[in-house]
Tab-separated table of N, CA, C and O in Angstrom:
chain	number	residue	atom	x	y	z
J	10	MET	N	0.804	-1.128	0.031
J	10	MET	CA	-0.089	0.002	-0.005
J	10	MET	C	0.895	1.227	0.002
J	10	MET	O	1.789	1.396	0.805
J	11	HIS	N	0.590	2.241	-0.908
J	11	HIS	CA	1.359	3.400	-0.997
J	11	HIS	C	0.737	4.548	-0.150
J	11	HIS	O	-0.456	4.653	-0.212
J	12	ILE	N	1.531	5.256	0.538
J	12	ILE	CA	1.005	6.329	1.317
J	12	ILE	C	1.767	7.617	0.871
J	12	ILE	O	2.944	7.713	0.812
J	13	ILE	N	0.955	8.594	0.522
J	13	ILE	CA	1.414	9.906	0.047
J	13	ILE	C	0.849	10.990	1.020
J	13	ILE	O	-0.394	11.093	1.198
J	14	LEU	N	1.739	11.729	1.671
J	14	LEU	CA	1.358	12.834	2.623
J	14	LEU	C	0.429	12.260	3.617
J	14	LEU	O	-0.493	12.865	4.083
J	15	GLY	N	0.664	11.135	4.087
J	15	GLY	CA	-0.081	10.577	5.139
J	15	GLY	C	-1.493	9.889	4.845
J	15	GLY	O	-2.118	9.461	5.710
J	16	MET	N	-1.768	9.777	3.490
J	16	MET	CA	-2.963	9.196	3.159
J	16	MET	C	-2.727	8.133	2.083
J	16	MET	O	-1.833	8.305	1.259
J	17	SER	N	-3.499	7.121	2.096
J	17	SER	CA	-3.397	6.049	1.111
J	17	SER	C	-4.021	6.489	-0.212
J	17	SER	O	-4.790	7.517	-0.238
J	18	ILE	N	-3.757	5.727	-1.281
J	18	ILE	CA	-4.350	6.108	-2.545
J	18	ILE	C	-5.932	6.015	-2.506
J	18	ILE	O	-6.516	6.851	-3.076
J	19	ASP	N	-6.398	5.086	-1.762
J	19	ASP	CA	-7.856	4.993	-1.576
J	19	ASP	C	-8.459	6.220	-0.811
J	19	ASP	O	-9.504	6.781	-1.266
J	20	GLU	N	-7.714	6.743	0.172
J	20	GLU	CA	-8.126	7.853	0.842
J	20	GLU	C	-8.105	9.260	0.031
J	20	GLU	O	-8.937	9.959	0.031
J	21	TRP	N	-6.982	9.206	-0.831
J	21	TRP	CA	-6.828	10.289	-1.810
J	21	TRP	C	-8.014	10.327	-2.700
J	21	TRP	O	-8.652	11.349	-3.131
J	22	ALA	N	-8.336	9.180	-3.238
J	22	ALA	CA	-9.468	8.990	-4.264
J	22	ALA	C	-10.803	9.449	-3.664
J	22	ALA	O	-11.530	10.238	-4.250
J	23	GLU	N	-11.027	9.049	-2.360
J	23	GLU	CA	-12.223	9.502	-1.701
J	23	GLU	C	-12.259	10.924	-1.534
J	23	GLU	O	-13.343	11.651	-1.616
J	24	THR	N	-11.145	11.517	-1.079
J	24	THR	CA	-11.037	12.997	-0.863
J	24	THR	C	-11.249	13.722	-2.176
J	24	THR	O	-12.035	14.679	-2.218
J	25	LEU	N	-10.619	13.371	-3.177
J	25	LEU	CA	-10.852	13.933	-4.520
J	25	LEU	C	-12.245	13.809	-5.016
J	25	LEU	O	-12.856	14.864	-5.583
J	26	SER	N	-12.844	12.769	-4.730
J	26	SER	CA	-14.330	12.565	-5.136
J	26	SER	C	-15.173	13.534	-4.379
J	26	SER	O	-16.085	14.168	-4.947
J	27	ALA	N	-14.906	13.646	-3.017
J	27	ALA	CA	-15.653	14.597	-2.205
J	27	ALA	C	-15.486	15.982	-2.650
J	27	ALA	O	-16.484	16.728	-2.763
J	28	VAL	N	-14.276	16.403	-2.982
J	28	VAL	CA	-13.984	17.790	-3.502
J	28	VAL	C	-14.741	18.017	-4.781
J	28	VAL	O	-15.396	19.050	-4.965
J	29	ALA	N	-14.685	17.043	-5.725
J	29	ALA	CA	-15.397	17.135	-6.989
J	29	ALA	C	-16.923	17.325	-6.795
J	29	ALA	O	-17.502	18.100	-7.434
J	30	ILE	N	-17.437	16.528	-5.838
J	30	ILE	CA	-18.908	16.642	-5.520
J	30	ILE	C	-19.135	18.064	-4.974
J	30	ILE	O	-20.117	18.706	-5.330
J	31	LEU	N	-18.419	18.589	-4.059
J	31	LEU	CA	-18.559	19.878	-3.505
J	31	LEU	C	-18.492	20.979	-4.513
J	31	LEU	O	-19.230	21.892	-4.579
J	32	VAL	N	-17.447	20.853	-5.455
J	32	VAL	CA	-17.315	21.832	-6.481
J	32	VAL	C	-18.516	21.784	-7.440
J	32	VAL	O	-19.072	22.846	-7.763
J	33	SER	N	-18.963	20.685	-7.779
J	33	SER	CA	-20.081	20.421	-8.645
J	33	SER	C	-21.418	21.022	-7.980
J	33	SER	O	-22.155	21.810	-8.602
J	34	GLY	N	-21.587	20.796	-6.687
J	34	GLY	CA	-22.716	21.338	-5.907
J	34	GLY	C	-22.604	22.781	-5.856
J	34	GLY	O	-23.626	23.572	-5.996
J	35	GLY	N	-21.412	23.322	-5.545
J	35	GLY	CA	-21.278	24.779	-5.546
J	35	GLY	C	-21.596	25.432	-6.907
J	35	GLY	O	-22.111	26.516	-6.890
J	36	SER	N	-21.150	24.840	-7.920
J	36	SER	CA	-21.400	25.392	-9.252
J	36	SER	C	-22.875	25.344	-9.530
J	36	SER	O	-23.450	26.335	-10.034
J	37	TRP	N	-23.549	24.280	-9.215
J	37	TRP	CA	-25.026	24.231	-9.423
J	37	TRP	C	-25.713	25.285	-8.623
J	37	TRP	O	-26.644	25.991	-9.131
J	38	LEU	N	-25.345	25.447	-7.315
J	38	LEU	CA	-25.903	26.367	-6.452
J	38	LEU	C	-25.689	27.790	-6.963
J	38	LEU	O	-26.589	28.656	-6.892
J	39	PHE	N	-24.426	28.169	-7.373
J	39	PHE	CA	-24.165	29.479	-7.966
J	39	PHE	C	-25.065	29.753	-9.201
J	39	PHE	O	-25.562	30.823	-9.321
J	40	LYS	N	-25.210	28.691	-10.042
J	40	LYS	CA	-26.079	28.858	-11.215
J	40	LYS	C	-27.461	29.157	-10.795
J	40	LYS	O	-28.089	30.110	-11.345
J	41	LYS	N	-28.011	28.483	-9.760
J	41	LYS	CA	-29.503	28.642	-9.374
J	41	LYS	C	-29.559	29.984	-8.618
J	41	LYS	O	-30.674	30.646	-8.840
J	42	ILE	N	-28.614	30.408	-7.836
J	42	ILE	CA	-28.769	31.654	-7.013
J	42	ILE	C	-28.395	32.860	-7.904
J	42	ILE	O	-29.130	33.912	-7.753
J	43	ALA	N	-27.373	32.850	-8.670
J	43	ALA	CA	-26.954	34.074	-9.322
J	43	ALA	C	-27.187	34.002	-10.883
J	43	ALA	O	-27.771	35.038	-11.292
J	44	LEU	N	-26.867	32.991	-11.561
J	44	LEU	CA	-26.920	33.087	-13.028
J	44	LEU	C	-28.347	32.953	-13.599
J	44	LEU	O	-28.659	33.663	-14.480
J	45	ASP	N	-29.150	32.114	-13.014
J	45	ASP	CA	-30.486	31.932	-13.542
J	45	ASP	C	-31.316	33.199	-13.392
J	45	ASP	O	-32.004	33.644	-14.309
J	46	PRO	N	-31.271	33.881	-12.166
J	46	PRO	CA	-32.048	35.143	-12.034
J	46	PRO	C	-31.500	36.204	-12.906
J	46	PRO	O	-32.235	37.082	-13.493
J	47	LEU	N	-30.205	36.277	-13.083
J	47	LEU	CA	-29.576	37.258	-13.973
J	47	LEU	C	-29.975	37.019	-15.348
J	47	LEU	O	-30.343	37.976	-16.118
J	48	ARG	N	-30.078	35.796	-15.826
J	48	ARG	CA	-30.454	35.482	-17.156
J	48	ARG	C	-31.919	35.866	-17.342
J	48	ARG	O	-32.316	36.518	-18.433
J	49	ALA	N	-32.789	35.699	-16.385
J	49	ALA	CA	-34.175	36.067	-16.461
J	49	ALA	C	-34.321	37.539	-16.522
J	49	ALA	O	-35.128	38.153	-17.259
J	50	ASP	N	-33.492	38.251	-15.741
J	50	ASP	CA	-33.533	39.724	-15.737
J	50	ASP	C	-33.068	40.257	-17.164
J	50	ASP	O	-33.679	41.215	-17.591
J	51	ILE	N	-32.089	39.695	-17.651
J	51	ILE	CA	-31.546	40.179	-18.993
J	51	ILE	C	-32.638	39.945	-20.059
J	51	ILE	O	-32.889	40.823	-20.879
J	52	GLN	N	-33.377	38.823	-19.967
J	52	GLN	CA	-34.341	38.495	-20.999
J	52	GLN	C	-35.528	39.464	-20.830
J	52	GLN	O	-36.088	40.008	-21.748
J	53	ARG	N	-35.909	39.757	-19.552
J	53	ARG	CA	-37.001	40.673	-19.277
J	53	ARG	C	-36.627	42.128	-19.847
J	53	ARG	O	-37.401	42.746	-20.501
J	54	LEU	N	-35.494	42.559	-19.503
J	54	LEU	CA	-34.975	43.806	-19.867
J	54	LEU	C	-34.815	43.887	-21.509
J	54	LEU	O	-35.252	44.981	-22.117
J	55	SER	N	-34.410	42.816	-22.110
J	55	SER	CA	-34.352	42.797	-23.507
J	55	SER	C	-35.705	42.990	-24.092
J	55	SER	O	-35.862	43.610	-25.115
J	56	GLY	N	-36.699	42.258	-23.551
J	56	GLY	CA	-38.061	42.378	-24.071
J	56	GLY	C	-38.569	43.803	-23.890
J	56	GLY	O	-39.270	44.343	-24.840
J	57	GLN	N	-38.313	44.473	-22.756
J	57	GLN	CA	-38.714	45.825	-22.485
J	57	GLN	C	-38.082	46.760	-23.499
J	57	GLN	O	-38.735	47.599	-24.095
J	58	ILE	N	-36.800	46.628	-23.713
J	58	ILE	CA	-36.046	47.479	-24.658
J	58	ILE	C	-36.619	47.273	-26.154
J	58	ILE	O	-36.913	48.185	-26.832
J	59	GLY	N	-36.818	46.060	-26.465
J	59	GLY	CA	-37.403	45.731	-27.770
J	59	GLY	C	-38.787	46.345	-27.967
J	59	GLY	O	-39.046	46.945	-29.077
J	60	GLN	N	-39.582	46.314	-26.890
J	60	GLN	CA	-40.944	46.926	-26.920
J	60	GLN	C	-40.835	48.535	-27.105
J	60	GLN	O	-41.471	49.037	-27.874
J	61	GLN	N	-39.847	49.135	-26.370
J	61	GLN	CA	-39.723	50.523	-26.466
J	61	GLN	C	-39.248	50.958	-27.834
J	61	GLN	O	-39.605	51.892	-28.361
J	62	LEU	N	-38.341	50.145	-28.407
J	62	LEU	CA	-37.780	50.354	-29.779
J	62	LEU	C	-38.931	50.367	-30.781
J	62	LEU	O	-38.954	51.141	-31.706
J	63	ARG	N	-39.727	49.475	-30.576
J	63	ARG	CA	-40.897	49.291	-31.542
J	63	ARG	C	-41.840	50.463	-31.471
J	63	ARG	O	-42.316	51.078	-32.497
J	64	ILE	N	-42.071	50.945	-30.249
J	64	ILE	CA	-42.875	52.128	-29.967
J	64	ILE	C	-42.258	53.369	-30.643
J	64	ILE	O	-42.858	54.204	-31.375
J	65	HIS	N	-40.877	53.520	-30.342
J	65	HIS	CA	-40.185	54.621	-30.968
J	65	HIS	C	-40.151	54.577	-32.543
J	65	HIS	O	-40.256	55.593	-33.177
J	66	GLU	N	-39.972	53.378	-33.061
J	66	GLU	CA	-40.020	53.292	-34.516
J	66	GLU	C	-41.263	53.771	-35.141
J	66	GLU	O	-41.385	54.353	-36.137
J	67	LYS	N	-42.434	53.367	-34.402
J	67	LYS	CA	-43.789	53.755	-34.919
J	67	LYS	C	-43.928	55.266	-34.764
J	67	LYS	O	-44.356	55.869	-35.668
J	68	GLU	N	-43.442	55.856	-33.614
J	68	GLU	CA	-43.489	57.352	-33.488
J	68	GLU	C	-42.742	58.046	-34.561
J	68	GLU	O	-43.188	58.985	-35.104
J	69	LEU	N	-41.534	57.507	-34.863
J	69	LEU	CA	-40.743	58.096	-35.955
J	69	LEU	C	-41.429	57.967	-37.292
J	69	LEU	O	-41.352	58.883	-38.135
J	70	ALA	N	-42.007	56.786	-37.519
J	70	ALA	CA	-42.753	56.636	-38.861
J	70	ALA	C	-43.916	57.611	-38.940
J	70	ALA	O	-44.105	58.190	-40.000
J	71	ASP	N	-44.653	57.799	-37.889
J	71	ASP	CA	-45.744	58.714	-37.771
J	71	ASP	C	-45.273	60.082	-38.060
J	71	ASP	O	-45.880	60.881	-38.789
J	72	LEU	N	-44.152	60.479	-37.416
J	72	LEU	CA	-43.571	61.803	-37.616
J	72	LEU	C	-43.112	62.025	-39.019
J	72	LEU	O	-43.422	63.124	-39.587
J	73	ASP	N	-42.506	61.012	-39.619
J	73	ASP	CA	-42.118	61.104	-40.990
J	73	ASP	C	-43.309	61.310	-41.893
J	73	ASP	O	-43.268	62.134	-42.841
J	74	ASP	N	-44.372	60.603	-41.665
J	74	ASP	CA	-45.692	60.755	-42.449
J	74	ASP	C	-46.169	62.144	-42.334
J	74	ASP	O	-46.642	62.769	-43.311
J	75	ARG	N	-46.146	62.737	-41.119
J	75	ARG	CA	-46.649	64.026	-40.886
J	75	ARG	C	-45.733	65.166	-41.598
J	75	ARG	O	-46.234	66.068	-42.174
J	76	LEU	N	-44.426	64.878	-41.615
J	76	LEU	CA	-43.478	65.863	-42.316
J	76	LEU	C	-43.752	65.754	-43.796
J	76	LEU	O	-43.743	66.799	-44.493
J	77	LYS	N	-43.962	64.562	-44.381
J	77	LYS	CA	-44.225	64.440	-45.726
J	77	LYS	C	-45.523	65.226	-46.068
J	77	LYS	O	-45.652	65.806	-47.152
J	78	THR	N	-46.574	65.019	-45.234
J	78	THR	CA	-47.839	65.735	-45.478
J	78	THR	C	-47.645	67.231	-45.551
J	78	THR	O	-48.114	67.967	-46.348
J	79	HIS	N	-46.847	67.732	-44.460
J	79	HIS	CA	-46.626	69.131	-44.412
J	79	HIS	C	-45.771	69.657	-45.602
J	79	HIS	O	-46.071	70.780	-46.158
J	80	ASP	N	-44.759	68.868	-46.079
J	80	ASP	CA	-44.047	69.194	-47.232
J	80	ASP	C	-44.930	69.318	-48.500
J	80	ASP	O	-44.874	70.229	-49.294
J	81	HIS	N	-45.836	68.332	-48.555
J	81	HIS	CA	-46.791	68.346	-49.716
J	81	HIS	C	-47.698	69.622	-49.625
J	81	HIS	O	-47.982	70.192	-50.627
J	82	GLU	N	-48.121	69.890	-48.470
J	82	GLU	CA	-48.995	71.115	-48.240
J	82	GLU	C	-48.228	72.382	-48.614
J	82	GLU	O	-48.762	73.304	-49.258
J	83	LEU	N	-47.011	72.406	-48.185
J	83	LEU	CA	-46.185	73.656	-48.566
J	83	LEU	C	-45.927	73.742	-50.019
J	83	LEU	O	-46.005	74.812	-50.536
J	84	ASP	N	-45.643	72.606	-50.708
J	84	ASP	CA	-45.515	72.682	-52.126
J	84	ASP	C	-46.751	73.122	-52.807
J	84	ASP	O	-46.699	73.855	-53.744
J	85	SER	N	-47.855	72.641	-52.319
J	85	SER	CA	-49.135	73.014	-52.855
J	85	SER	C	-49.430	74.514	-52.672
J	85	SER	O	-49.868	75.199	-53.574
J	86	HIS	N	-49.120	75.019	-51.505
J	86	HIS	CA	-49.306	76.414	-51.244
J	86	HIS	C	-48.363	77.278	-52.080
J	86	HIS	O	-48.702	78.398	-52.628
J	87	SER	N	-47.109	76.735	-52.273
J	87	SER	CA	-46.209	77.503	-53.142
J	87	SER	C	-46.683	77.606	-54.594
J	87	SER	O	-46.584	78.580	-55.245
J	88	VAL	N	-47.286	76.422	-55.084
J	88	VAL	CA	-47.819	76.432	-56.455
J	88	VAL	C	-48.983	77.446	-56.560
J	88	VAL	O	-49.115	78.186	-57.440
J	89	ARG	N	-49.860	77.367	-55.619
J	89	ARG	CA	-50.981	78.349	-55.528
J	89	ARG	C	-50.533	79.823	-55.549
J	89	ARG	O	-51.120	80.662	-56.275
J	90	LEU	N	-49.512	80.081	-54.737
J	90	LEU	CA	-49.000	81.437	-54.587
J	90	LEU	C	-48.390	81.858	-55.928
J	90	LEU	O	-48.612	83.013	-56.395
J	91	THR	N	-47.667	80.993	-56.559
J	91	THR	CA	-47.059	81.368	-57.891
J	91	THR	C	-48.159	81.614	-58.948
J	91	THR	O	-48.092	82.543	-59.718
J	92	ARG	N	-49.202	80.717	-58.931
J	92	ARG	CA	-50.315	80.992	-59.833
J	92	ARG	C	-51.063	82.243	-59.562
J	92	ARG	O	-51.389	83.020	-60.557
J	93	LEU	N	-51.254	82.598	-58.357
J	93	LEU	CA	-51.817	83.827	-57.914
J	93	LEU	C	-51.070	85.072	-58.396
J	93	LEU	O	-51.528	86.036	-58.935
J	94	GLU	N	-49.684	84.944	-58.192
J	94	GLU	CA	-48.769	86.008	-58.587
J	94	GLU	C	-48.821	86.127	-60.140
J	94	GLU	O	-48.951	87.286	-60.639
J	95	ASP	N	-48.780	85.038	-60.808
J	95	ASP	CA	-48.815	85.113	-62.256
J	95	ASP	C	-50.185	85.691	-62.792
J	95	ASP	O	-50.195	86.542	-63.744
J	96	HIS	N	-51.283	85.283	-62.154
J	96	HIS	CA	-52.599	85.810	-62.576
J	96	HIS	C	-52.731	87.263	-62.243
J	96	HIS	O	-53.357	88.050	-63.066
J	97	ALA	N	-52.139	87.743	-61.118
J	97	ALA	CA	-52.230	89.159	-60.743
J	97	ALA	C	-51.144	89.992	-61.388
J	97	ALA	O	-51.185	91.170	-61.317
J	98	GLY	N	-50.251	89.278	-62.032
J	98	GLY	CA	-49.157	90.084	-62.654
J	98	GLY	C	-48.122	90.516	-61.743
J	98	GLY	O	-47.401	91.524	-61.948
J	99	ILE	N	-47.994	89.837	-60.572
J	99	ILE	CA	-47.025	90.269	-59.488
J	99	ILE	C	-45.809	89.493	-59.773
J	99	ILE	O	-45.856	88.208	-59.952
J	100	LYS	N	-44.692	90.156	-59.716
J	100	LYS	CA	-43.425	89.504	-59.836
J	100	LYS	C	-42.999	88.987	-58.428
J	100	LYS	O	-42.892	89.797	-57.475
J	101	GLY	N	-42.805	87.755	-58.229
J	101	GLY	CA	-42.368	87.210	-56.988
J	101	GLY	C	-40.907	87.461	-56.651
J	101	GLY	O	-40.133	87.834	-57.567
J	102	ASP	N	-40.637	87.483	-55.425
J	102	ASP	CA	-39.190	87.678	-54.948
J	102	ASP	C	-38.503	86.362	-55.142
J	102	ASP	O	-38.599	85.507	-54.350
J	103	ASN	N	-37.721	86.262	-56.214
J	103	ASN	CA	-37.001	84.998	-56.603
J	103	ASN	C	-35.616	85.020	-56.080
J	103	ASN	O	-34.790	84.215	-56.493
J	104	GLU	N	-35.143	86.044	-55.308
J	104	GLU	CA	-33.739	86.097	-54.893
J	104	GLU	C	-33.411	84.893	-54.011
J	104	GLU	O	-32.208	84.489	-53.981
J	105	HIS	N	-34.336	84.318	-53.328
J	105	HIS	CA	-34.060	83.253	-52.455
J	105	HIS	C	-34.178	81.869	-53.118
J	105	HIS	O	-33.835	80.823	-52.477
J	106	GLU	N	-34.691	81.901	-54.250
J	106	GLU	CA	-34.892	80.601	-55.062
J	106	GLU	C	-33.729	80.406	-55.948
J	106	GLU	O	-33.240	81.332	-56.517
J	107	ASP	N	-33.373	79.218	-56.149
J	107	ASP	CA	-32.296	78.813	-57.115
J	107	ASP	C	-32.855	78.263	-58.379
J	107	ASP	O	-33.740	77.542	-58.370
């Protein structure tokens, strides 16, 4: 029988098995206590951020539609003003137009 540091090979094997079980149990416990709740929080936050992004995208699309509508209205008013000036024989101020 071989003895290393006061313990036989069988005792070393039992000790190493016990340490391995403790490390495995500690790893499982750490996962349950820390990692699983953290993963759940990250998924929840990701969902909330995704929902907020979708809301902001819709708001931006609505704003873009309103800007296009206003641009169209301004173009329409510009055309009407030019027609009115032409009809009345008024020369418009074209210094600002290219």
